[in-house]
PDB file of C-alpha atoms (C1' of nucleotides) in Angstrom:
ATOM      1  CA  MET A 144      90.471 112.425 186.444  1.00 45.00           C
ATOM      2  CA  ALA A 145      86.858 112.398 185.360  1.00 53.00           C
ATOM      3  CA  ILE A 146      86.333 110.959 181.938  1.00 52.00           C
ATOM      4  CA  GLN A 147      85.015 113.602 179.576  1.00 57.00           C
ATOM      5  CA  LYS A 148      82.556 112.170 177.117  1.00 67.00           C
ATOM      6  CA  THR A 149      83.170 113.692 173.724  1.00 78.00           C
ATOM      7  CA  LEU A 150      80.359 116.179 173.448  1.00 81.00           C
ATOM      8  CA  ILE A 151      78.497 116.921 170.292  1.00 89.00           C
ATOM      9  CA  PRO A 152      79.289 120.295 168.760  1.00 90.00           C
ATOM     10  CA  ASP A 153      76.538 122.815 168.140  1.00 92.00           C
ATOM     11  CA  GLU A 154      76.565 122.350 164.403  1.00 92.00           C
ATOM     12  CA  LEU A 155      75.870 118.637 164.660  1.00 95.00           C
ATOM     13  CA  ARG A 156      73.357 119.042 167.433  1.00 95.00           C
ATOM     14  CA  TYR A 157      71.518 121.622 165.386  1.00 95.00           C
ATOM     15  CA  GLN A 158      71.370 119.489 162.267  1.00 96.00           C
ATOM     16  CA  LEU A 159      70.328 116.340 164.083  1.00 97.00           C
ATOM     17  CA  LEU A 160      67.579 117.997 166.091  1.00 97.00           C
ATOM     18  CA  LYS A 161      66.359 119.715 162.960  1.00 96.00           C
ATOM     19  CA  LYS A 162      66.217 116.498 160.953  1.00 96.00           C
ATOM     20  CA  LEU A 163      64.595 114.539 163.759  1.00 97.00           C
ATOM     21  CA  HIS A 164      62.026 117.210 164.424  1.00 96.00           C
ATOM     22  CA  ALA A 165      61.046 117.279 160.778  1.00 95.00           C
ATOM     23  CA  ASN A 166      61.016 113.521 160.473  1.00 94.00           C
ATOM     24  CA  PRO A 167      61.045 111.420 163.651  1.00 94.00           C
ATOM     25  CA  ASP A 168      60.397 108.183 161.812  1.00 92.00           C
ATOM     26  CA  ILE A 169      63.804 107.789 160.274  1.00 94.00           C
ATOM     27  CA  SER A 170      66.398 105.077 160.542  1.00 95.00           C
ATOM     28  CA  GLN A 171      69.899 105.719 161.775  1.00 96.00           C
ATOM     29  CA  ARG A 172      71.238 104.752 158.379  1.00 96.00           C
ATOM     30  CA  GLU A 173      69.014 107.192 156.555  1.00 96.00           C
ATOM     31  CA  LEU A 174      69.842 109.900 159.081  1.00 97.00           C
ATOM     32  CA  SER A 175      73.550 109.280 158.665  1.00 97.00           C
ATOM     33  CA  ARG A 176      73.155 109.656 154.918  1.00 96.00           C
ATOM     34  CA  GLN A 177      71.213 112.902 155.140  1.00 96.00           C
ATOM     35  CA  VAL A 178      73.476 114.534 157.688  1.00 96.00           C
ATOM     36  CA  GLY A 179      76.648 113.130 156.177  1.00 96.00           C
ATOM     37  CA  LEU A 180      77.837 111.148 159.149  1.00 96.00           C
ATOM     38  CA  SER A 181      79.124 107.631 159.473  1.00 97.00           C
ATOM     39  CA  LEU A 182      76.738 105.088 160.896  1.00 97.00           C
ATOM     40  CA  GLY A 183      78.806 104.598 164.025  1.00 97.00           C
ATOM     41  CA  LYS A 184      78.927 108.273 164.810  1.00 97.00           C
ATOM     42  CA  THR A 185      75.243 108.730 164.166  1.00 97.00           C
ATOM     43  CA  ASN A 186      74.494 105.963 166.642  1.00 97.00           C
ATOM     44  CA  TYR A 187      76.794 107.563 169.174  1.00 96.00           C
ATOM     45  CA  CYS A 188      75.268 111.015 168.791  1.00 97.00           C
ATOM     46  CA  LEU A 189      71.738 109.693 168.940  1.00 96.00           C
ATOM     47  CA  LYS A 190      72.462 107.980 172.232  1.00 95.00           C
ATOM     48  CA  ALA A 191      73.937 111.192 173.542  1.00 95.00           C
ATOM     49  CA  LEU A 192      70.833 113.159 172.541  1.00 96.00           C
ATOM     50  CA  ILE A 193      68.657 110.575 174.259  1.00 96.00           C
ATOM     51  CA  GLU A 194      70.771 110.593 177.398  1.00 94.00           C
ATOM     52  CA  ALA A 195      70.574 114.373 177.482  1.00 94.00           C
ATOM     53  CA  GLY A 196      66.786 114.062 177.501  1.00 95.00           C
ATOM     54  CA  TRP A 197      66.249 115.901 174.234  1.00 97.00           C
ATOM     55  CA  VAL A 198      65.114 112.899 172.253  1.00 96.00           C
ATOM     56  CA  LYS A 199      63.023 109.932 173.216  1.00 94.00           C
ATOM     57  CA  ALA A 200      63.275 106.665 171.340  1.00 91.00           C
ATOM     58  CA  GLY A 201      59.800 105.215 171.244  1.00 84.00           C
ATOM     59  CA  ASN A 202      58.823 102.391 168.986  1.00 73.00           C
ATOM     60  CA  PHE A 203      55.582 103.138 167.284  1.00 65.00           C
ATOM     61  CA  ALA A 204      56.203 102.271 163.692  1.00 51.00           C
ATOM     62  CA  ARG A 205      53.976  99.564 162.273  1.00 49.00           C
ATOM     63  CA  SER A 206      52.419  97.830 165.257  1.00 49.00           C
ATOM     64  CA  SER A 207      55.058  98.235 167.946  1.00 54.00           C
ATOM     65  CA  ASN A 208      58.090  97.161 166.048  1.00 60.00           C
ATOM     66  CA  LYS A 209      60.801  96.259 168.497  1.00 63.00           C
ATOM     67  CA  LEU A 210      63.381  97.822 166.279  1.00 69.00           C
ATOM     68  CA  ASN A 211      62.852 100.713 163.944  1.00 79.00           C
ATOM     69  CA  TYR A 212      62.459 103.309 166.645  1.00 88.00           C
ATOM     70  CA  ALA A 213      60.917 106.699 166.256  1.00 92.00           C
ATOM     71  CA  TYR A 214      63.096 109.467 167.558  1.00 95.00           C
ATOM     72  CA  VAL A 215      60.798 112.164 168.859  1.00 95.00           C
ATOM     73  CA  LEU A 216      61.933 115.408 170.412  1.00 96.00           C
ATOM     74  CA  THR A 217      60.933 115.877 174.001  1.00 96.00           C
ATOM     75  CA  PRO A 218      59.696 119.321 175.152  1.00 97.00           C
ATOM     76  CA  LYS A 219      63.212 119.887 176.453  1.00 97.00           C
ATOM     77  CA  GLY A 220      64.448 118.837 173.054  1.00 96.00           C
ATOM     78  CA  VAL A 221      62.237 121.340 171.304  1.00 96.00           C
ATOM     79  CA  SER A 222      63.451 124.235 173.406  1.00 96.00           C
ATOM     80  CA  GLU A 223      67.030 123.058 173.056  1.00 96.00           C
ATOM     81  CA  LYS A 224      66.541 123.031 169.321  1.00 95.00           C
ATOM     82  CA  ALA A 225      65.384 126.637 169.478  1.00 94.00           C
ATOM     83  CA  ALA A 226      68.293 127.574 171.700  1.00 94.00           C
ATOM     84  CA  VAL A 227      70.892 125.842 169.611  1.00 95.00           C
ATOM     85  CA  THR A 228      69.471 127.462 166.511  1.00 94.00           C
ATOM     86  CA  VAL A 229      69.984 130.886 168.015  1.00 94.00           C
ATOM     87  CA  ARG A 230      73.483 130.021 169.232  1.00 93.00           C
ATOM     88  CA  PHE A 231      74.297 128.649 165.841  1.00 92.00           C
ATOM     89  CA  LEU A 232      73.004 131.778 164.183  1.00 93.00           C
ATOM     90  CA  GLN A 233      75.099 134.034 166.379  1.00 93.00           C
ATOM     91  CA  ASN A 234      78.085 131.878 165.625  1.00 92.00           C
ATOM     92  CA  LYS A 235      77.505 132.188 161.923  1.00 92.00           C
ATOM     93  CA  GLN A 236      77.166 135.934 162.181  1.00 94.00           C
ATOM     94  CA  GLU A 237      80.446 136.133 164.045  1.00 93.00           C
ATOM     95  CA  GLN A 238      82.103 134.046 161.363  1.00 92.00           C
ATOM     96  CA  TYR A 239      80.559 136.362 158.826  1.00 92.00           C
ATOM     97  CA  ARG A 240      82.201 139.394 160.367  1.00 93.00           C
ATOM     98  CA  GLN A 241      85.565 137.667 160.622  1.00 93.00           C
ATOM     99  CA  LEU A 242      85.352 136.649 157.007  1.00 92.00           C
ATOM    100  CA  GLU A 243      84.699 140.240 156.040  1.00 93.00           C
ATOM    101  CA  ASN A 244      87.927 141.275 157.699  1.00 93.00           C
ATOM    102  CA  GLU A 245      89.955 138.453 156.266  1.00 91.00           C
ATOM    103  CA  ILE A 246      88.697 139.164 152.796  1.00 93.00           C
ATOM    104  CA  THR A 247      89.654 142.818 152.859  1.00 94.00           C
ATOM    105  CA  LEU A 248      93.110 141.845 154.117  1.00 91.00           C
ATOM    106  CA  LEU A 249      93.483 139.184 151.452  1.00 91.00           C
ATOM    107  CA  LYS A 250      92.435 141.620 148.766  1.00 91.00           C
ATOM    108  CA  LYS A 251      95.221 143.963 149.776  1.00 89.00           C
ATOM    109  CA  GLU A 252      97.764 141.163 149.709  1.00 84.00           C
ATOM    110  CA  ALA A 253      96.601 139.889 146.383  1.00 83.00           C
ATOM    111  CA  ALA A 254      96.829 143.397 144.957  1.00 83.00           C
ATOM    112  CA  VAL A 255     100.354 143.944 146.232  1.00 73.00           C
ATOM    113  CA  GLN A 256     101.684 140.721 144.791  1.00 61.00           C
ATOM    114  CA  LYS A 257     100.073 141.233 141.400  1.00 55.00           C
TER     115      LYS A 257
ATOM    116  CA  MET B 160      97.388 100.985 145.940  1.00 47.00           C
ATOM    117  CA  ALA B 161      99.618 104.035 145.713  1.00 55.00           C
ATOM    118  CA  ILE B 162     100.194 105.721 149.006  1.00 54.00           C
ATOM    119  CA  GLN B 163      98.718 109.200 148.984  1.00 60.00           C
ATOM    120  CA  LYS B 164     100.794 111.629 150.949  1.00 68.00           C
ATOM    121  CA  THR B 165      98.522 113.833 152.985  1.00 78.00           C
ATOM    122  CA  LEU B 166      98.657 117.122 151.151  1.00 80.00           C
ATOM    123  CA  ILE B 167      98.657 120.464 152.825  1.00 88.00           C
ATOM    124  CA  PRO B 168      95.391 122.373 152.519  1.00 89.00           C
ATOM    125  CA  ASP B 169      95.357 125.863 151.027  1.00 91.00           C
ATOM    126  CA  GLU B 170      94.742 127.581 154.330  1.00 91.00           C
ATOM    127  CA  LEU B 171      97.874 126.093 155.893  1.00 94.00           C
ATOM    128  CA  ARG B 172      99.954 126.600 152.793  1.00 95.00           C
ATOM    129  CA  TYR B 173      98.905 130.213 152.668  1.00 95.00           C
ATOM    130  CA  GLN B 174      99.725 130.914 156.286  1.00 95.00           C
ATOM    131  CA  LEU B 175     103.061 129.130 156.212  1.00 97.00           C
ATOM    132  CA  LEU B 176     104.257 130.800 153.023  1.00 96.00           C
ATOM    133  CA  LYS B 177     103.126 134.142 154.373  1.00 96.00           C
ATOM    134  CA  LYS B 178     104.960 133.735 157.663  1.00 96.00           C
ATOM    135  CA  LEU B 179     108.110 132.414 156.030  1.00 96.00           C
ATOM    136  CA  HIS B 180     108.153 135.161 153.446  1.00 96.00           C
ATOM    137  CA  ALA B 181     107.896 137.801 156.125  1.00 95.00           C
ATOM    138  CA  ASN B 182     110.442 136.123 158.364  1.00 94.00           C
ATOM    139  CA  PRO B 183     112.642 133.382 156.872  1.00 93.00           C
ATOM    140  CA  ASP B 184     114.874 133.191 159.906  1.00 92.00           C
ATOM    141  CA  ILE B 185     112.462 131.460 162.211  1.00 94.00           C
ATOM    142  CA  SER B 186     112.637 128.194 164.068  1.00 94.00           C
ATOM    143  CA  GLN B 187     110.110 125.438 163.590  1.00 96.00           C
ATOM    144  CA  ARG B 188     109.044 125.856 167.181  1.00 96.00           C
ATOM    145  CA  GLU B 189     108.403 129.565 166.803  1.00 96.00           C
ATOM    146  CA  LEU B 190     106.616 128.970 163.528  1.00 97.00           C
ATOM    147  CA  SER B 191     104.430 126.318 165.092  1.00 97.00           C
ATOM    148  CA  ARG B 192     103.487 128.748 167.838  1.00 96.00           C
ATOM    149  CA  GLN B 193     102.625 131.586 165.476  1.00 96.00           C
ATOM    150  CA  VAL B 194     100.597 129.467 163.097  1.00 96.00           C
ATOM    151  CA  GLY B 195      99.043 127.379 165.837  1.00 96.00           C
ATOM    152  CA  LEU B 196     100.331 124.004 164.749  1.00 96.00           C
ATOM    153  CA  SER B 197     101.947 121.204 166.660  1.00 97.00           C
ATOM    154  CA  LEU B 198     105.683 120.875 166.290  1.00 97.00           C
ATOM    155  CA  GLY B 199     105.403 117.546 164.521  1.00 97.00           C
ATOM    156  CA  LYS B 200     102.974 118.837 161.948  1.00 97.00           C
ATOM    157  CA  THR B 201     104.999 121.957 161.349  1.00 97.00           C
ATOM    158  CA  ASN B 202     108.022 119.816 160.630  1.00 96.00           C
ATOM    159  CA  TYR B 203     105.988 117.664 158.295  1.00 96.00           C
ATOM    160  CA  CYS B 204     104.542 120.604 156.392  1.00 96.00           C
ATOM    161  CA  LEU B 205     107.885 122.337 156.102  1.00 96.00           C
ATOM    162  CA  LYS B 206     109.388 119.255 154.526  1.00 95.00           C
ATOM    163  CA  ALA B 207     106.487 119.103 152.116  1.00 95.00           C
ATOM    164  CA  LEU B 208     106.976 122.744 151.131  1.00 96.00           C
ATOM    165  CA  ILE B 209     110.664 122.081 150.561  1.00 95.00           C
ATOM    166  CA  GLU B 210     110.004 118.969 148.535  1.00 93.00           C
ATOM    167  CA  ALA B 211     107.533 120.918 146.424  1.00 94.00           C
ATOM    168  CA  GLY B 212     110.307 123.387 145.630  1.00 95.00           C
ATOM    169  CA  TRP B 213     108.596 126.379 147.195  1.00 96.00           C
ATOM    170  CA  VAL B 214     110.973 126.762 150.102  1.00 96.00           C
ATOM    171  CA  LYS B 215     114.694 126.240 150.371  1.00 94.00           C
ATOM    172  CA  ALA B 216     116.341 125.475 153.704  1.00 90.00           C
ATOM    173  CA  GLY B 217     119.661 127.242 153.673  1.00 84.00           C
ATOM    174  CA  ASN B 218     121.705 127.789 156.767  1.00 73.00           C
ATOM    175  CA  PHE B 219     122.969 131.313 156.919  1.00 65.00           C
ATOM    176  CA  ALA B 220     122.187 132.382 160.447  1.00 51.00           C
ATOM    177  CA  ARG B 221     125.181 133.404 162.531  1.00 49.00           C
ATOM    178  CA  SER B 222     128.234 132.088 160.690  1.00 48.00           C
ATOM    179  CA  SER B 223     126.878 129.004 158.978  1.00 55.00           C
ATOM    180  CA  ASN B 224     125.108 127.401 161.841  1.00 61.00           C
ATOM    181  CA  LYS B 225     124.565 123.767 161.031  1.00 66.00           C
ATOM    182  CA  LEU B 226     121.167 123.854 162.625  1.00 70.00           C
ATOM    183  CA  ASN B 227     118.871 126.829 162.777  1.00 79.00           C
ATOM    184  CA  TYR B 228     118.038 126.868 159.097  1.00 87.00           C
ATOM    185  CA  ALA B 229     116.647 129.802 157.221  1.00 92.00           C
ATOM    186  CA  TYR B 230     113.571 128.934 155.226  1.00 95.00           C
ATOM    187  CA  VAL B 231     113.569 131.178 152.189  1.00 95.00           C
ATOM    188  CA  LEU B 232     110.921 131.164 149.507  1.00 96.00           C
ATOM    189  CA  THR B 233     112.147 130.187 146.077  1.00 96.00           C
ATOM    190  CA  PRO B 234     110.876 132.138 143.027  1.00 97.00           C
ATOM    191  CA  LYS B 235     108.409 129.293 142.532  1.00 96.00           C
ATOM    192  CA  GLY B 236     107.488 129.728 146.171  1.00 96.00           C
ATOM    193  CA  VAL B 237     106.814 133.407 145.723  1.00 96.00           C
ATOM    194  CA  SER B 238     104.491 132.877 142.796  1.00 95.00           C
ATOM    195  CA  GLU B 239     102.788 129.994 144.581  1.00 96.00           C
ATOM    196  CA  LYS B 240     102.245 132.288 147.523  1.00 95.00           C
ATOM    197  CA  ALA B 241     100.551 134.784 145.227  1.00 94.00           C
ATOM    198  CA  ALA B 242      98.485 132.055 143.618  1.00 94.00           C
ATOM    199  CA  VAL B 243      97.407 130.489 146.870  1.00 94.00           C
ATOM    200  CA  THR B 244      96.487 133.888 148.225  1.00 93.00           C
ATOM    201  CA  VAL B 245      94.110 134.425 145.334  1.00 93.00           C
ATOM    202  CA  ARG B 246      92.668 130.924 145.641  1.00 93.00           C
ATOM    203  CA  PHE B 247      92.244 131.443 149.335  1.00 92.00           C
ATOM    204  CA  LEU B 248      90.508 134.753 148.752  1.00 93.00           C
ATOM    205  CA  GLN B 249      88.066 133.244 146.297  1.00 93.00           C
ATOM    206  CA  ASN B 250      87.404 130.468 148.763  1.00 91.00           C
ATOM    207  CA  LYS B 251      86.648 132.944 151.514  1.00 92.00           C
ATOM    208  CA  GLN B 252      84.295 134.877 149.273  1.00 94.00           C
ATOM    209  CA  GLU B 253      82.449 131.688 148.442  1.00 93.00           C
ATOM    210  CA  GLN B 254      82.150 130.886 152.142  1.00 92.00           C
ATOM    211  CA  TYR B 255      80.921 134.412 152.663  1.00 92.00           C
ATOM    212  CA  ARG B 256      78.085 133.935 150.219  1.00 93.00           C
ATOM    213  CA  GLN B 257      77.120 130.582 151.724  1.00 92.00           C
ATOM    214  CA  LEU B 258      77.085 132.102 155.181  1.00 92.00           C
ATOM    215  CA  GLU B 259      74.749 134.809 153.976  1.00 93.00           C
ATOM    216  CA  ASN B 260      72.286 132.171 152.839  1.00 93.00           C
ATOM    217  CA  GLU B 261      72.581 130.111 155.985  1.00 91.00           C
ATOM    218  CA  ILE B 262      72.065 133.144 158.152  1.00 93.00           C
ATOM    219  CA  THR B 263      68.872 134.202 156.449  1.00 94.00           C
ATOM    220  CA  LEU B 264      67.574 130.651 156.766  1.00 91.00           C
ATOM    221  CA  LEU B 265      68.533 130.479 160.422  1.00 91.00           C
ATOM    222  CA  LYS B 266      66.856 133.799 161.105  1.00 91.00           C
ATOM    223  CA  LYS B 267      63.598 132.435 159.737  1.00 90.00           C
ATOM    224  CA  GLU B 268      63.852 129.328 161.869  1.00 85.00           C
ATOM    225  CA  ALA B 269      64.717 131.259 164.983  1.00 84.00           C
ATOM    226  CA  ALA B 270      61.748 133.552 164.380  1.00 83.00           C
ATOM    227  CA  VAL B 271      59.329 130.676 163.924  1.00 72.00           C
ATOM    228  CA  GLN B 272      60.358 128.928 167.101  1.00 61.00           C
ATOM    229  CA  LYS B 273      60.239 132.044 169.217  1.00 56.00           C
TER     230      LYS B 273
ATOM    231  C1'  DC C  40      58.762  77.911 156.765  1.00 95.49           C
ATOM    232  C1'  DA C  41      62.969  79.646 154.600  1.00 95.49           C
ATOM    233  C1'  DA C  42      64.863  83.740 152.673  1.00 95.49           C
ATOM    234  C1'  DT C  43      65.402  88.390 152.356  1.00 95.49           C
ATOM    235  C1'  DT C  44      65.385  92.899 154.041  1.00 95.49           C
ATOM    236  C1'  DG C  45      66.056  96.358 157.314  1.00 95.49           C
ATOM    237  C1'  DC C  46      66.958  97.599 161.987  1.00 95.49           C
ATOM    238  C1'  DG C  47      70.235  99.103 166.034  1.00 95.49           C
ATOM    239  C1'  DT C  48      74.566  97.989 167.959  1.00 95.49           C
ATOM    240  C1'  DT C  49      79.368  96.791 168.335  1.00 95.49           C
ATOM    241  C1'  DC C  50      84.228  96.989 167.707  1.00 95.49           C
ATOM    242  C1'  DA C  51      88.634  95.840 165.142  1.00 95.49           C
ATOM    243  C1'  DT C  52      90.947  98.684 162.101  1.00 95.49           C
ATOM    244  C1'  DG C  53      93.158 102.620 160.129  1.00 95.49           C
ATOM    245  C1'  DT C  54      94.214 107.529 160.220  1.00 95.49           C
ATOM    246  C1'  DC C  55      96.078 111.351 162.108  1.00 95.49           C
ATOM    247  C1'  DG C  56      97.601 114.962 165.485  1.00 95.49           C
ATOM    248  C1'  DT C  57     100.546 115.457 169.504  1.00 95.49           C
ATOM    249  C1'  DG C  58     104.493 116.619 172.117  1.00 95.49           C
ATOM    250  C1'  DA C  59     108.037 114.280 175.017  1.00 95.49           C
ATOM    251  C1'  DA C  60     112.424 112.602 174.039  1.00 95.49           C
ATOM    252  C1'  DC C  61     116.805 112.447 171.518  1.00 95.49           C
ATOM    253  C1'  DA C  62     121.125 113.797 169.318  1.00 95.49           C
ATOM    254  C1'  DG C  63     123.585 117.492 167.536  1.00 95.49           C
ATOM    255  C1'  DT C  64     125.268 122.429 167.757  1.00 95.49           C
ATOM    256  C1'  DT C  65     126.225 126.856 169.718  1.00 95.49           C
ATOM    257  C1'  DG C  66     127.319 130.308 173.068  1.00 95.49           C
ATOM    258  C1'  DC C  67     128.465 131.511 177.657  1.00 95.49           C
ATOM    259  C1'  DG C  68     130.629 131.607 182.228  1.00 95.49           C
ATOM    260  C1'  DG C  69     134.098 129.787 185.089  1.00 95.49           C
TER     261       DG C  69
ATOM    262  C1'  DC D  22     139.619 124.816 177.511  1.00 95.49           C
ATOM    263  C1'  DC D  23     135.613 122.679 179.532  1.00 95.49           C
ATOM    264  C1'  DG D  24     131.147 121.704 181.175  1.00 95.49           C
ATOM    265  C1'  DC D  25     126.632 123.356 180.858  1.00 95.49           C
ATOM    266  C1'  DA D  26     122.568 125.374 179.502  1.00 95.49           C
ATOM    267  C1'  DA D  27     119.812 126.659 175.674  1.00 95.49           C
ATOM    268  C1'  DC D  28     118.660 126.160 171.398  1.00 95.49           C
ATOM    269  C1'  DT D  29     118.009 123.459 166.894  1.00 95.49           C
ATOM    270  C1'  DG D  30     115.558 119.706 163.661  1.00 95.49           C
ATOM    271  C1'  DT D  31     113.849 115.121 163.810  1.00 95.49           C
ATOM    272  C1'  DT D  32     111.506 111.037 165.337  1.00 95.49           C
ATOM    273  C1'  DC D  33     107.897 108.089 166.925  1.00 95.49           C
ATOM    274  C1'  DA D  34     105.060 105.817 170.582  1.00 95.49           C
ATOM    275  C1'  DC D  35     100.812 107.078 172.175  1.00 95.49           C
ATOM    276  C1'  DG D  36      96.052 108.407 172.260  1.00 95.49           C
ATOM    277  C1'  DA D  37      91.918 110.128 170.276  1.00 95.49           C
ATOM    278  C1'  DC D  38      88.736 109.463 166.921  1.00 95.49           C
ATOM    279  C1'  DA D  39      86.082 108.163 162.611  1.00 95.49           C
ATOM    280  C1'  DT D  40      84.786 104.282 159.925  1.00 95.49           C
ATOM    281  C1'  DG D  41      81.912 100.678 158.120  1.00 95.49           C
ATOM    282  C1'  DA D  42      81.824  95.522 157.983  1.00 95.49           C
ATOM    283  C1'  DA D  43      79.712  92.229 160.724  1.00 95.49           C
ATOM    284  C1'  DC D  44      76.350  90.472 164.098  1.00 95.49           C
ATOM    285  C1'  DG D  45      71.853  89.323 166.220  1.00 95.49           C
ATOM    286  C1'  DC D  46      67.269  90.258 165.918  1.00 95.49           C
ATOM    287  C1'  DA D  47      62.548  91.314 164.020  1.00 95.49           C
ATOM    288  C1'  DA D  48      59.443  91.839 160.203  1.00 95.49           C
ATOM    289  C1'  DT D  49      58.186  91.008 155.714  1.00 95.49           C
ATOM    290  C1'  DT D  50      58.110  88.452 151.543  1.00 95.49           C
ATOM    291  C1'  DG D  51      57.836  84.397 148.454  1.00 95.49           C
TER     292       DG D  51
END
DNA sequence: CAATTGCGTTCATGTCGTGAACAGTTGCGG
DNA sequence: CCGCAACTGTTCACGACATGAACGCAATTG
């Protein structure tokens, strides 16, 4: 059986690409803080984004620092960011509709039990 | 350090109390199917509901069957069901508002990137 | 030239969901 | 009566996964 690498859900992908696009010169620790992930998971996701070809880890900070990479979105990464934003939006809108239904149902229940 | 028993979130509590109230004579397997839980977790949650005094496991099905309990809501269980329904509703409405905000933000982003 | 700081990376550890397996009970057909 | 199949609640070994302390390295500071 082929091993299925745990793939990053849209929500995470969206937030990471958004953060990185706005601020490529950011450490994994800082990124993990801003997105609310553990350091280990951030590292894992970042590698996945790089392997997917959406992000490139170049080192340009202060005179070619070996560490302290800059995580820049590739052209593919930019279009993926746009795509995932749209997908994410549609998802949210679907959730929105479902919530509407659930709320009206809940209101009825709450009224009955009062 | 005191061991913190994993407590059942409102959503689960709501769904379980609702199902049990509508149909007390239900097996754990059937309940797990309807609510979408694993058997093990269903068993765990049921015990928690019983320990909390919201549900009583009496055996009344076909001539005092030793197994095949009936899970009936206690008076406390009934009022908790009403309470959790209201809490759950408020929660959903809060989510609803947050989604509204997120969606408008996402729409802007999607428009910019187009 | 230490010492400190910050970096990316690793991985032992703990947490938690899962469902196959088990023992007990009932109902049914022979 | 007596298997036997079909159900029940309960358990627990297993796997999947998140976590963050620890490590080696580079750059900066004193």
